[in-house]
Short mmCIF file of C-alpha atoms in Angstrom, two decimals:
data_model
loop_
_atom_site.label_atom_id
_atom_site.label_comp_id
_atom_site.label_asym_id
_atom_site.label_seq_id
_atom_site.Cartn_x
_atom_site.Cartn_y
_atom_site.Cartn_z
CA UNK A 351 44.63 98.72 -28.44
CA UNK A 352 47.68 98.19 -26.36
CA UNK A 353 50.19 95.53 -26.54
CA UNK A 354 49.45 94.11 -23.28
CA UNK A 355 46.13 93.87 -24.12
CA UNK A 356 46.67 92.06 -27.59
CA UNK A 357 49.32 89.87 -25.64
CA UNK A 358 46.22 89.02 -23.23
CA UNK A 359 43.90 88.13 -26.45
CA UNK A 360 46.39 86.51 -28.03
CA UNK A 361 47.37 84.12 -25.05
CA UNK A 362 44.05 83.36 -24.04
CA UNK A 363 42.79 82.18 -27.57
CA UNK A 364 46.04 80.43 -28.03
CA UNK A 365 44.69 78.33 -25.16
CA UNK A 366 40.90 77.98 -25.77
CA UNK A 367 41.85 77.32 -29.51
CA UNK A 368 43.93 74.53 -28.39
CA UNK A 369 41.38 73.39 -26.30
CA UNK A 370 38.86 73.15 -29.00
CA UNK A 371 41.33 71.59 -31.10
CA UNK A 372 41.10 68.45 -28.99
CA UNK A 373 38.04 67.96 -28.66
CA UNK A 374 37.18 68.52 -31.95
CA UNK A 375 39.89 65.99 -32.89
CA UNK A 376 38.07 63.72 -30.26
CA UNK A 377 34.36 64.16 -31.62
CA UNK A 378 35.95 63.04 -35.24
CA UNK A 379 37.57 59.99 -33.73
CA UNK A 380 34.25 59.51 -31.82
CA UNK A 381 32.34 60.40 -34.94
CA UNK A 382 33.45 57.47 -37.18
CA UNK A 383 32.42 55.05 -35.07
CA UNK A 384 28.88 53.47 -34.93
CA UNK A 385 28.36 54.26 -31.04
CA UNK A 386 25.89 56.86 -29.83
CA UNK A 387 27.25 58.60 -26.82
CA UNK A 388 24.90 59.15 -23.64
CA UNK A 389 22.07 59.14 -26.03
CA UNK A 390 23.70 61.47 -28.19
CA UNK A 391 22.36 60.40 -32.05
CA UNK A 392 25.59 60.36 -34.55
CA UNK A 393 24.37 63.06 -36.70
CA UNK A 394 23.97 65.24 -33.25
CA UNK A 395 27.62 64.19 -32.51
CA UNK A 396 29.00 65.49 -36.22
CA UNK A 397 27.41 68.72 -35.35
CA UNK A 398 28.93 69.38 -32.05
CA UNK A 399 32.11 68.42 -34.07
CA UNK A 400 31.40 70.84 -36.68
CA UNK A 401 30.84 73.46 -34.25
CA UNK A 402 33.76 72.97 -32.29
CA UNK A 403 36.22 72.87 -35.53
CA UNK A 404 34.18 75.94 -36.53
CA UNK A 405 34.92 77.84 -33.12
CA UNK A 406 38.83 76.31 -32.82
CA UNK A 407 39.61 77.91 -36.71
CA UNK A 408 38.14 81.32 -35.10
CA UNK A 409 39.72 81.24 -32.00
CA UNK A 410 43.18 80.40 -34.03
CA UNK A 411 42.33 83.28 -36.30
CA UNK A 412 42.08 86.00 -33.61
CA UNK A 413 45.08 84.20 -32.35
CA UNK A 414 46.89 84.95 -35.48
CA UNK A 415 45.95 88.43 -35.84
CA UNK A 416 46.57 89.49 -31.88
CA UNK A 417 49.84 87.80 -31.99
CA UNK A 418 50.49 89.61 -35.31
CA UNK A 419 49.59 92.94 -34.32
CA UNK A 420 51.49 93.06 -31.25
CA UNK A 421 54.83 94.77 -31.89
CA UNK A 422 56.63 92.88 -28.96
CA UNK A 423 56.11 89.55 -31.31
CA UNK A 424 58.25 91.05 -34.14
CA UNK A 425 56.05 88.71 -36.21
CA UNK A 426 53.94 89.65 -39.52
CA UNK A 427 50.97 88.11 -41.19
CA UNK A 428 53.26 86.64 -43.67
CA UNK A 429 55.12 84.35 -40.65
CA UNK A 430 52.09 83.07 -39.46
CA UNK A 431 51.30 80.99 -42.81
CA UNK A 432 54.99 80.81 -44.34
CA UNK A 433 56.88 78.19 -41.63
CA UNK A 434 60.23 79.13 -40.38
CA UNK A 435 60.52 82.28 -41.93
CA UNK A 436 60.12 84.33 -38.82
CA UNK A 437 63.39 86.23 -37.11
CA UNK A 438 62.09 85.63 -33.81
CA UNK A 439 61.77 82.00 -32.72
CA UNK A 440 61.71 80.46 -36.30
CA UNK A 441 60.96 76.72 -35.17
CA UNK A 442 58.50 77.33 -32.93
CA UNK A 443 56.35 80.13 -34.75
CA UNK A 444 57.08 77.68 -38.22
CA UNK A 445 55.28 74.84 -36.35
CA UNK A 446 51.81 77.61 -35.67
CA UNK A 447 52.20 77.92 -39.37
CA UNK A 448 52.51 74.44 -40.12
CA UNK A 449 49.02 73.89 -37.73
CA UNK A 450 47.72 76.69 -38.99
CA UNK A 451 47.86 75.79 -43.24
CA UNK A 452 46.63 72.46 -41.55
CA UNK A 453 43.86 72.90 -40.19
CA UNK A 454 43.16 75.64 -42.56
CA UNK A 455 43.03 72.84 -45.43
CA UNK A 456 41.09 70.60 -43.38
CA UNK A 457 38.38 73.23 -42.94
CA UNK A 458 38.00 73.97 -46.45
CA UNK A 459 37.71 70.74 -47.51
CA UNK A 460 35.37 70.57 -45.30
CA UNK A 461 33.35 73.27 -46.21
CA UNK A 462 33.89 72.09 -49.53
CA UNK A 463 33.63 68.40 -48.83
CA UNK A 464 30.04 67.92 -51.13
CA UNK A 465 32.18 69.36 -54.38
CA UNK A 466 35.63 67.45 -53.79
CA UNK A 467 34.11 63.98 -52.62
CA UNK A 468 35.10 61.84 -49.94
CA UNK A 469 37.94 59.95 -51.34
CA UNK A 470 39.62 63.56 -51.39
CA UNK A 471 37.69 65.35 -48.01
CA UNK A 472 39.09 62.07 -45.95
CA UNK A 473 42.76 62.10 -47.50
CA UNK A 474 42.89 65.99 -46.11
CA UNK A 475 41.34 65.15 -43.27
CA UNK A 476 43.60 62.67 -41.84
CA UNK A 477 46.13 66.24 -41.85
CA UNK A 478 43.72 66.40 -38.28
CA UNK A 479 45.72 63.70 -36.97
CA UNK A 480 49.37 66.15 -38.14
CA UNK A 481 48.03 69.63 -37.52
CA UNK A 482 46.34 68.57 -33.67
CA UNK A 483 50.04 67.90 -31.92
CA UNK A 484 51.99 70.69 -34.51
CA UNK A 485 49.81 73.02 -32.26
CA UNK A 486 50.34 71.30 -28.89
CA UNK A 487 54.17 71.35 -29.80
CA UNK A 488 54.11 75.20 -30.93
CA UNK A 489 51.83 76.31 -28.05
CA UNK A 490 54.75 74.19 -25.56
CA UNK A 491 57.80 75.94 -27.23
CA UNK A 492 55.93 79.42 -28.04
CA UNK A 493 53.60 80.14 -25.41
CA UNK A 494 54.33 82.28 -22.96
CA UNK A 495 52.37 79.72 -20.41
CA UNK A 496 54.36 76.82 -20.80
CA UNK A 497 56.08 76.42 -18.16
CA UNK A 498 53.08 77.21 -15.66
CA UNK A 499 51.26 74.01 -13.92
CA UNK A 500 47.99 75.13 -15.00
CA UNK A 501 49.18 74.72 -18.88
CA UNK A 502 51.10 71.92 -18.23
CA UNK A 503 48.51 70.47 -16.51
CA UNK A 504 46.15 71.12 -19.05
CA UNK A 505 47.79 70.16 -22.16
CA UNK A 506 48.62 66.93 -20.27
CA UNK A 507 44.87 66.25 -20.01
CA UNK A 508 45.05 67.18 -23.98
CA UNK A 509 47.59 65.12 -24.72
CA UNK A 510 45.78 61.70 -22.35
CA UNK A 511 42.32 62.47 -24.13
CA UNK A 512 43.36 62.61 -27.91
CA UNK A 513 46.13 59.86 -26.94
CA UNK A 514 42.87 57.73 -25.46
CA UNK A 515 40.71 58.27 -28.44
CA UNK A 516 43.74 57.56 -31.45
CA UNK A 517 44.13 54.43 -28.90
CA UNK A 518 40.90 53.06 -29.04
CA UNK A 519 40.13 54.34 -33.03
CA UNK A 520 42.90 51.54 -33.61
CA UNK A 521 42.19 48.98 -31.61
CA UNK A 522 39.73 45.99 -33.61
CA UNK A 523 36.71 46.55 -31.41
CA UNK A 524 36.28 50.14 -32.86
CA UNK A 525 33.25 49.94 -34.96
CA UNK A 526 33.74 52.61 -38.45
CA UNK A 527 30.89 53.71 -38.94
CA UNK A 528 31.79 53.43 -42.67
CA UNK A 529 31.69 49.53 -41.76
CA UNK A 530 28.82 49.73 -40.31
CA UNK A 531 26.78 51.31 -42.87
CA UNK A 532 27.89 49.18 -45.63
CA UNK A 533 26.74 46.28 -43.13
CA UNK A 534 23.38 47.41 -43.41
CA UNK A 535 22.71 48.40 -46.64
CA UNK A 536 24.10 44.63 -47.53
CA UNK A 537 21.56 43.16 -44.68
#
């Protein structure tokens, strides 16, 4: 495969991962409260977010190893889950890594999250809330898109949706769903 070709790849899942970053980041804001969504049943909701999260860590994987494998990166496998450690554009390659061991914890504990309880699965997953702007920041300082309108345009409607959600997950009217279970089971 050619290096234009894996430069292509790795571009264009740099971008769709990011993508599905924030709205997975969105459906677990939206996912702890007590609100259906057009109809949309909670557990329905947790799926989609479960699907997304599943389809951003592969989309961030073939990032990875497209990125990796092209020579005109200079980076190896090594830089893209050690931070800072690469010779070519340390800080911004060391925040993918950062994101990447992120959300990489996050989705174990996930996958793991009936063995390691919730106390522990919710302390990792707040990391969502650390790893989701790490990758805006790297993809803004490392992709090769950055300066375009279409990505700045883009990751500005990123930025105003997660921004909107973390807004209204702290304001008093946002029902937890934890909350509200605990309600019922004492009603």
């Amino acid at each position: 495969m050619s290096n234009e070709i894996l430069w292509d790849i790795g571009r264009g899942t740099g971008v769709v991962a990011s993508v599905l970053l924030t709205v997975t980041v969105m459906l677990g804001i939206y996912g702890r409260s007590a609100r259906t969504f057009l109809g949309i049943p909670r557990f329905a909701m947790i799926s989609i977010h479960r699907t997304a999260s599943l389809f951003s860590v592969v989309f961030t994987l073939v990032h990875v190893l497209t990125v990796t494998l092209d020579q005109y990166t200079n980076l190896t496998f090594i830089n893209a889950f050690i931070p800072f450690i690469s010779s070519n554009e340390p800080l911004w390659y060391g925040l993918g890594a950062i994101a990447l061991d992120l959300l990489l914890a996050i989705s174990v504990t996930g996958m793991l999250r009936s063995y390691i309880g919730e106390k522990t699965f919710h302390a990792v997953h707040w990391l969502a809330y650390a790893s989701w702007p790490i990758a805006i920041i790297h993809g803004l300082g490392a992709g090769t898109d950055s300066s375009s309108a279409w990505y700045l345009l883009l990751t500005a409607a990123c930025l105003l949706a997660v921004g909107a959600m973390a807004a209204w997950r702290v304001l008093p009217r946002f029902s937890d769903y934890s909350y509200a279970r605990t309600k019922e089971r004492v009603l």
